[in-house]
mmCIF file of C-alpha atoms in Angstrom:
data_model
loop_
_atom_site.group_PDB
_atom_site.id
_atom_site.type_symbol
_atom_site.label_atom_id
_atom_site.label_comp_id
_atom_site.label_asym_id
_atom_site.label_seq_id
_atom_site.Cartn_x
_atom_site.Cartn_y
_atom_site.Cartn_z
ATOM 1 C CA UNK A 159 0.019 0.002 -0.079
ATOM 2 C CA UNK A 160 2.841 2.403 0.823
ATOM 3 C CA UNK A 161 4.220 1.874 -2.785
ATOM 4 C CA UNK A 162 0.872 2.633 -4.476
ATOM 5 C CA UNK A 163 0.067 5.799 -2.653
ATOM 6 C CA UNK A 164 3.122 7.747 -3.976
ATOM 7 C CA UNK A 165 2.317 6.526 -7.525
ATOM 8 C CA UNK A 166 -1.283 7.492 -7.319
ATOM 9 C CA UNK A 167 -0.393 10.907 -5.972
ATOM 10 C CA UNK A 168 1.945 11.535 -8.806
ATOM 11 C CA UNK A 169 -0.540 10.342 -11.451
ATOM 12 C CA UNK A 170 -3.186 12.620 -9.884
ATOM 13 C CA UNK A 171 -0.664 15.630 -9.652
ATOM 14 C CA UNK A 172 0.331 15.033 -13.358
ATOM 15 C CA UNK A 173 -3.423 15.047 -14.395
ATOM 16 C CA UNK A 174 -4.007 18.341 -12.489
ATOM 17 C CA UNK A 175 -0.974 19.997 -13.880
ATOM 18 C CA UNK A 176 -2.363 19.060 -17.647
ATOM 19 C CA UNK A 177 -5.777 20.349 -16.558
ATOM 20 C CA UNK A 178 -4.315 23.697 -15.146
ATOM 21 C CA UNK A 179 -2.275 24.133 -18.390
ATOM 22 C CA UNK A 180 -5.338 23.617 -20.590
ATOM 23 C CA UNK A 181 -7.704 25.671 -18.588
ATOM 24 C CA UNK A 182 -5.510 28.696 -18.329
ATOM 25 C CA UNK A 183 -4.197 28.733 -21.942
ATOM 26 C CA UNK A 184 -6.915 27.216 -24.064
ATOM 27 C CA UNK A 185 -9.754 29.355 -25.624
ATOM 28 C CA UNK A 186 -13.407 28.499 -25.084
ATOM 29 C CA UNK A 187 -14.412 26.424 -28.157
ATOM 30 C CA UNK A 188 -18.131 27.064 -27.819
ATOM 31 C CA UNK A 189 -17.748 30.894 -28.282
ATOM 32 C CA UNK A 190 -15.354 30.483 -31.171
ATOM 33 C CA UNK A 191 -17.685 28.007 -32.833
ATOM 34 C CA UNK A 192 -20.537 30.451 -32.645
ATOM 35 C CA UNK A 193 -18.292 33.339 -33.882
ATOM 36 C CA UNK A 194 -17.325 31.333 -36.846
ATOM 37 C CA UNK A 195 -21.050 30.417 -37.633
ATOM 38 C CA UNK A 196 -21.976 34.115 -37.559
ATOM 39 C CA UNK A 197 -19.035 35.397 -39.401
ATOM 40 C CA UNK A 198 -18.892 32.757 -42.096
ATOM 41 C CA UNK A 199 -15.550 31.248 -41.124
ATOM 42 C CA UNK A 200 -14.561 27.553 -41.228
ATOM 43 C CA UNK A 201 -15.681 25.369 -38.417
ATOM 44 C CA UNK A 202 -13.070 23.878 -36.074
ATOM 45 C CA UNK A 203 -11.575 20.642 -37.384
ATOM 46 C CA UNK A 204 -11.377 17.624 -35.218
ATOM 47 C CA UNK A 205 -7.659 17.802 -35.267
ATOM 48 C CA UNK A 206 -7.621 21.099 -33.613
ATOM 49 C CA UNK A 207 -9.074 19.717 -30.418
ATOM 50 C CA UNK A 208 -7.794 16.872 -28.406
ATOM 51 C CA UNK A 209 -10.238 14.257 -27.249
ATOM 52 C CA UNK A 210 -8.230 13.746 -24.063
ATOM 53 C CA UNK A 211 -8.487 17.460 -23.226
ATOM 54 C CA UNK A 212 -12.204 17.384 -23.753
ATOM 55 C CA UNK A 213 -12.450 14.578 -21.456
ATOM 56 C CA UNK A 214 -10.461 16.094 -18.760
ATOM 57 C CA UNK A 215 -12.355 19.389 -18.916
ATOM 58 C CA UNK A 216 -15.749 17.433 -18.871
ATOM 59 C CA UNK A 217 -14.520 15.593 -15.779
ATOM 60 C CA UNK A 218 -13.366 18.677 -13.909
ATOM 61 C CA UNK A 219 -16.579 20.407 -14.849
ATOM 62 C CA UNK A 220 -18.691 17.609 -13.214
ATOM 63 C CA UNK A 221 -16.438 17.829 -10.152
ATOM 64 C CA UNK A 222 -16.638 21.588 -9.884
ATOM 65 C CA UNK A 223 -20.277 21.671 -10.238
ATOM 66 C CA UNK A 224 -20.663 19.510 -7.112
ATOM 67 C CA UNK A 225 -18.417 21.511 -4.897
ATOM 68 C CA UNK A 226 -19.819 23.955 -2.385
ATOM 69 C CA UNK A 227 -19.909 27.397 -3.664
ATOM 70 C CA UNK A 228 -20.134 31.001 -2.228
ATOM 71 C CA UNK A 229 -22.387 33.239 -4.529
ATOM 72 C CA UNK A 230 -20.463 36.104 -3.451
ATOM 73 C CA UNK A 231 -17.176 34.777 -4.671
ATOM 74 C CA UNK A 232 -18.415 33.248 -7.919
ATOM 75 C CA UNK A 233 -19.018 36.628 -9.450
ATOM 76 C CA UNK A 234 -15.446 37.635 -8.809
ATOM 77 C CA UNK A 235 -13.953 34.313 -10.071
ATOM 78 C CA UNK A 236 -15.947 34.541 -13.231
ATOM 79 C CA UNK A 237 -14.739 38.165 -13.884
ATOM 80 C CA UNK A 238 -11.210 37.071 -13.319
ATOM 81 C CA UNK A 239 -11.630 34.249 -15.676
ATOM 82 C CA UNK A 240 -13.280 36.439 -18.269
ATOM 83 C CA UNK A 241 -10.589 39.055 -18.137
ATOM 84 C CA UNK A 242 -7.929 36.314 -18.528
ATOM 85 C CA UNK A 243 -9.634 35.157 -21.649
ATOM 86 C CA UNK A 244 -11.636 32.176 -20.363
ATOM 87 C CA UNK A 245 -15.319 32.886 -21.278
ATOM 88 C CA UNK A 246 -16.653 29.315 -21.561
ATOM 89 C CA UNK A 247 -19.661 28.183 -19.441
ATOM 90 C CA UNK A 248 -17.374 25.518 -17.903
ATOM 91 C CA UNK A 249 -14.662 27.889 -16.873
ATOM 92 C CA UNK A 250 -15.950 28.554 -13.383
ATOM 93 C CA UNK A 251 -16.590 25.024 -12.330
ATOM 94 C CA UNK A 252 -13.357 23.788 -13.977
ATOM 95 C CA UNK A 253 -11.396 26.409 -12.017
ATOM 96 C CA UNK A 254 -12.973 25.380 -8.781
ATOM 97 C CA UNK A 255 -12.262 21.725 -9.309
ATOM 98 C CA UNK A 256 -8.630 22.514 -10.255
ATOM 99 C CA UNK A 257 -8.210 24.646 -7.067
ATOM 100 C CA UNK A 258 -9.544 21.843 -4.726
ATOM 101 C CA UNK A 259 -7.764 19.130 -6.670
ATOM 102 C CA UNK A 260 -4.342 20.923 -6.521
ATOM 103 C CA UNK A 261 -4.825 21.373 -2.735
ATOM 104 C CA UNK A 262 -5.619 17.639 -2.343
ATOM 105 C CA UNK A 263 -2.856 16.517 -4.519
ATOM 106 C CA UNK A 264 -0.210 18.513 -2.747
ATOM 107 C CA UNK A 265 -1.650 17.397 0.714
ATOM 108 C CA UNK A 266 -1.627 13.718 -0.372
ATOM 109 C CA UNK A 267 1.935 14.077 -1.725
ATOM 110 C CA UNK A 268 3.224 15.414 1.440
ATOM 111 C CA UNK A 269 1.537 12.831 3.501
ATOM 112 C CA UNK A 270 3.336 9.975 1.701
ATOM 113 C CA UNK A 271 7.039 9.120 2.069
ATOM 114 C CA UNK A 272 7.846 9.960 -1.508
ATOM 115 C CA UNK A 273 9.561 13.278 -0.816
ATOM 116 C CA UNK A 274 10.117 13.158 3.002
ATOM 117 C CA UNK A 275 8.696 11.869 6.298
ATOM 118 C CA UNK A 276 4.925 12.489 6.417
ATOM 119 C CA UNK A 277 4.201 15.574 8.362
ATOM 120 C CA UNK A 278 0.689 16.887 8.899
ATOM 121 C CA UNK A 279 1.740 20.671 9.190
ATOM 122 C CA UNK A 280 3.775 20.540 6.079
ATOM 123 C CA UNK A 281 1.027 18.749 4.253
ATOM 124 C CA UNK A 282 -1.569 21.367 5.400
ATOM 125 C CA UNK A 283 0.667 24.162 4.273
ATOM 126 C CA UNK A 284 1.265 22.452 1.039
ATOM 127 C CA UNK A 285 -2.573 21.878 0.661
ATOM 128 C CA UNK A 286 -3.097 25.710 1.202
ATOM 129 C CA UNK A 287 -0.491 26.620 -1.337
ATOM 130 C CA UNK A 288 -2.142 24.153 -3.919
ATOM 131 C CA UNK A 289 -5.386 25.873 -3.143
ATOM 132 C CA UNK A 290 -4.201 29.403 -4.021
ATOM 133 C CA UNK A 291 -1.835 28.434 -6.729
ATOM 134 C CA UNK A 292 -4.408 28.371 -9.625
ATOM 135 C CA UNK A 293 -5.629 31.800 -8.500
ATOM 136 C CA UNK A 294 -1.998 33.058 -8.664
ATOM 137 C CA UNK A 295 -1.483 31.722 -12.243
ATOM 138 C CA UNK A 296 -4.798 33.314 -13.098
ATOM 139 C CA UNK A 297 -3.830 36.561 -11.768
ATOM 140 C CA UNK A 298 -0.519 36.420 -13.707
ATOM 141 C CA UNK A 299 -2.344 35.523 -17.108
ATOM 142 C CA UNK A 300 -4.802 38.464 -17.000
ATOM 143 C CA UNK A 301 -2.211 41.329 -17.067
ATOM 144 C CA UNK A 302 -0.379 39.719 -19.904
ATOM 145 C CA UNK A 303 -3.625 39.715 -21.808
ATOM 146 C CA UNK A 304 -4.276 43.232 -20.837
ATOM 147 C CA UNK A 305 -0.852 44.194 -22.262
ATOM 148 C CA UNK A 306 -1.513 42.310 -25.661
ATOM 149 C CA UNK A 307 -4.970 44.146 -25.987
ATOM 150 C CA UNK A 308 -3.273 47.476 -25.188
ATOM 151 C CA UNK A 309 -0.585 46.982 -27.811
ATOM 152 C CA UNK A 310 -3.201 46.186 -30.289
ATOM 153 C CA UNK A 311 -5.408 49.304 -29.772
ATOM 154 C CA UNK A 312 -3.149 51.664 -31.905
ATOM 155 C CA UNK A 313 -3.591 49.503 -34.985
ATOM 156 C CA UNK A 314 -7.189 48.861 -34.229
ATOM 157 C CA UNK A 315 -7.979 52.540 -33.985
ATOM 158 C CA UNK A 316 -6.133 53.234 -37.398
ATOM 159 C CA UNK A 317 -8.253 50.434 -39.057
ATOM 160 C CA UNK A 318 -11.388 51.773 -37.461
ATOM 161 C CA UNK A 319 -10.811 55.215 -38.644
ATOM 162 C CA UNK A 320 -10.167 54.003 -42.233
ATOM 163 C CA UNK A 321 -13.336 51.745 -42.140
ATOM 164 C CA UNK A 322 -15.562 54.431 -40.954
ATOM 165 C CA UNK A 323 -14.205 57.004 -43.388
ATOM 166 C CA UNK A 324 -14.595 54.482 -46.183
ATOM 167 C CA UNK A 325 -18.505 54.732 -45.492
ATOM 168 C CA UNK A 326 -18.925 51.799 -43.063
ATOM 169 C CA UNK A 327 -21.045 52.214 -39.974
ATOM 170 C CA UNK A 328 -19.563 51.645 -36.503
ATOM 171 C CA UNK A 329 -21.029 48.138 -36.206
ATOM 172 C CA UNK A 330 -19.674 47.064 -39.512
ATOM 173 C CA UNK A 331 -16.431 48.820 -38.833
ATOM 174 C CA UNK A 332 -15.945 46.853 -35.607
ATOM 175 C CA UNK A 333 -16.627 43.610 -37.385
ATOM 176 C CA UNK A 334 -14.182 44.506 -40.205
ATOM 177 C CA UNK A 335 -11.383 45.386 -37.644
ATOM 178 C CA UNK A 336 -12.091 42.073 -35.790
ATOM 179 C CA UNK A 337 -11.642 40.138 -38.929
ATOM 180 C CA UNK A 338 -8.378 42.056 -39.956
ATOM 181 C CA UNK A 339 -6.794 41.648 -36.627
ATOM 182 C CA UNK A 340 -7.398 37.979 -36.264
ATOM 183 C CA UNK A 341 -3.839 37.039 -37.200
ATOM 184 C CA UNK A 342 -1.803 39.786 -35.646
ATOM 185 C CA UNK A 343 -3.883 40.545 -32.422
ATOM 186 C CA UNK A 344 -6.145 37.415 -31.739
ATOM 187 C CA UNK A 345 -7.125 38.535 -28.184
ATOM 188 C CA UNK A 346 -8.722 41.932 -29.259
ATOM 189 C CA UNK A 347 -9.960 40.336 -32.511
ATOM 190 C CA UNK A 348 -12.013 37.701 -30.426
ATOM 191 C CA UNK A 349 -13.496 40.460 -28.278
ATOM 192 C CA UNK A 350 -14.468 42.585 -31.269
ATOM 193 C CA UNK A 351 -15.984 39.635 -32.916
ATOM 194 C CA UNK A 352 -17.949 38.862 -29.771
ATOM 195 C CA UNK A 353 -19.247 42.506 -29.762
ATOM 196 C CA UNK A 354 -20.478 41.935 -33.288
ATOM 197 C CA UNK A 355 -22.086 38.681 -32.219
ATOM 198 C CA UNK A 356 -23.933 40.430 -29.446
ATOM 199 C CA UNK A 357 -24.996 43.278 -31.903
ATOM 200 C CA UNK A 358 -26.388 40.584 -34.251
ATOM 201 C CA UNK A 359 -28.339 38.970 -31.295
ATOM 202 C CA UNK A 360 -30.192 42.105 -30.816
ATOM 203 C CA UNK A 361 -28.266 43.554 -27.877
ATOM 204 C CA UNK A 362 -27.961 47.421 -27.706
ATOM 205 C CA UNK A 363 -24.590 49.054 -29.009
ATOM 206 C CA UNK A 364 -23.914 50.811 -25.855
ATOM 207 C CA UNK A 365 -24.545 47.751 -23.743
ATOM 208 C CA UNK A 366 -22.297 45.522 -26.011
ATOM 209 C CA UNK A 367 -19.512 48.214 -25.938
ATOM 210 C CA UNK A 368 -19.702 48.322 -22.188
ATOM 211 C CA UNK A 369 -19.587 44.661 -22.007
ATOM 212 C CA UNK A 370 -16.468 44.796 -24.048
ATOM 213 C CA UNK A 371 -14.857 47.155 -21.462
ATOM 214 C CA UNK A 372 -15.835 44.899 -18.530
ATOM 215 C CA UNK A 373 -14.672 41.629 -20.133
ATOM 216 C CA UNK A 374 -11.143 43.031 -20.958
ATOM 217 C CA UNK A 375 -10.551 45.246 -17.967
ATOM 218 C CA UNK A 376 -8.044 47.471 -20.023
ATOM 219 C CA UNK A 377 -8.095 51.171 -19.047
ATOM 220 C CA UNK A 378 -7.384 52.505 -22.644
ATOM 221 C CA UNK A 379 -10.225 50.357 -24.138
ATOM 222 C CA UNK A 380 -12.530 51.459 -21.409
ATOM 223 C CA UNK A 381 -11.823 55.020 -22.389
ATOM 224 C CA UNK A 382 -12.435 54.230 -26.030
ATOM 225 C CA UNK A 383 -15.741 52.609 -25.176
ATOM 226 C CA UNK A 384 -16.886 55.596 -23.181
ATOM 227 C CA UNK A 385 -16.003 57.851 -26.130
ATOM 228 C CA UNK A 386 -17.977 55.628 -28.497
ATOM 229 C CA UNK A 387 -21.009 55.511 -26.196
ATOM 230 C CA UNK A 388 -20.983 59.199 -25.742
ATOM 231 C CA UNK A 389 -20.659 59.646 -29.580
ATOM 232 C CA UNK A 390 -23.534 57.221 -30.164
ATOM 233 C CA UNK A 391 -25.666 59.360 -27.662
ATOM 234 C CA UNK A 392 -24.862 62.676 -28.962
ATOM 235 C CA UNK A 393 -24.870 61.812 -32.740
ATOM 236 C CA UNK A 394 -21.455 63.289 -33.568
ATOM 237 C CA UNK A 395 -19.127 62.047 -36.289
ATOM 238 C CA UNK A 396 -17.532 58.710 -35.266
ATOM 239 C CA UNK A 397 -14.475 59.399 -37.541
ATOM 240 C CA UNK A 398 -13.777 62.684 -35.950
ATOM 241 C CA UNK A 399 -14.039 61.336 -32.432
ATOM 242 C CA UNK A 400 -11.625 58.669 -33.284
#
C-alpha cells in the first residue's frame, strides 16, 4: 500500500498539471464556434481539439459543479476568468475543481514518504499553497492579456478610422477590424467579434460596448468605449471622435 500511494499521488498531480495548463491557456471552443458560424468562417476541425483534453475538462466540470460554492465569490472568479480570456460556461466549475484538486494532490503528496517523512503541518501548508496556486496563475495571465490588447489598440484605431471614413457604420467597422486583426492580435480580435455577435443577437450598441470594457479590464479600451458610447448618444461623427 505504501508503494501505491506515491504512484497514485504522482499520477493525480500530473493530471491536474495538465488540466491547469489547458484551462489557463486554451480558448473556449463554444464561443469560437458560434463566432465562426456568424462570421462565415470555417468550423473547427477535429484535429484542432484533443479528445483527451475534452474528457479532462468534462470531468473537472462535473466535479466543480458538485463542490460547495459561495455566490459572493462566484462573481469575482467569473470576472477574473473572463478578463484572462476564459469565457466558456465551464470555466468557473473547472477552475473550482482545479483549485480543490491541487490542494488535495499536494496534501496527499506530503502525507506520503515519496519526498520526505509524512508531516501533517507541512501537508496542510502544501494543501493551502495548492489551493491558492491556480488563482496566482490566473492573476498572472490576466495582465499579460491586458498588455497584448493594449498594444493592439493603436492599429485597431487606425483600421477603425479607415473603415468609418470609407463609409462603413460603427457596427460594420468593428466587425471588419475584428476580422483584420485575427492573425496579428487574436485577443482583441476575438473580443471585437464577440461584440459583433452580441449586436447581431439584438443587444444594444452601448450595452455591447460596455460589456467589451468589462470583459477586458483594459483602461485604454474602457476610455475608447466611453467615447464611442458618448458619440452614439450625441450623434457626432465617429471618424472625428476617433
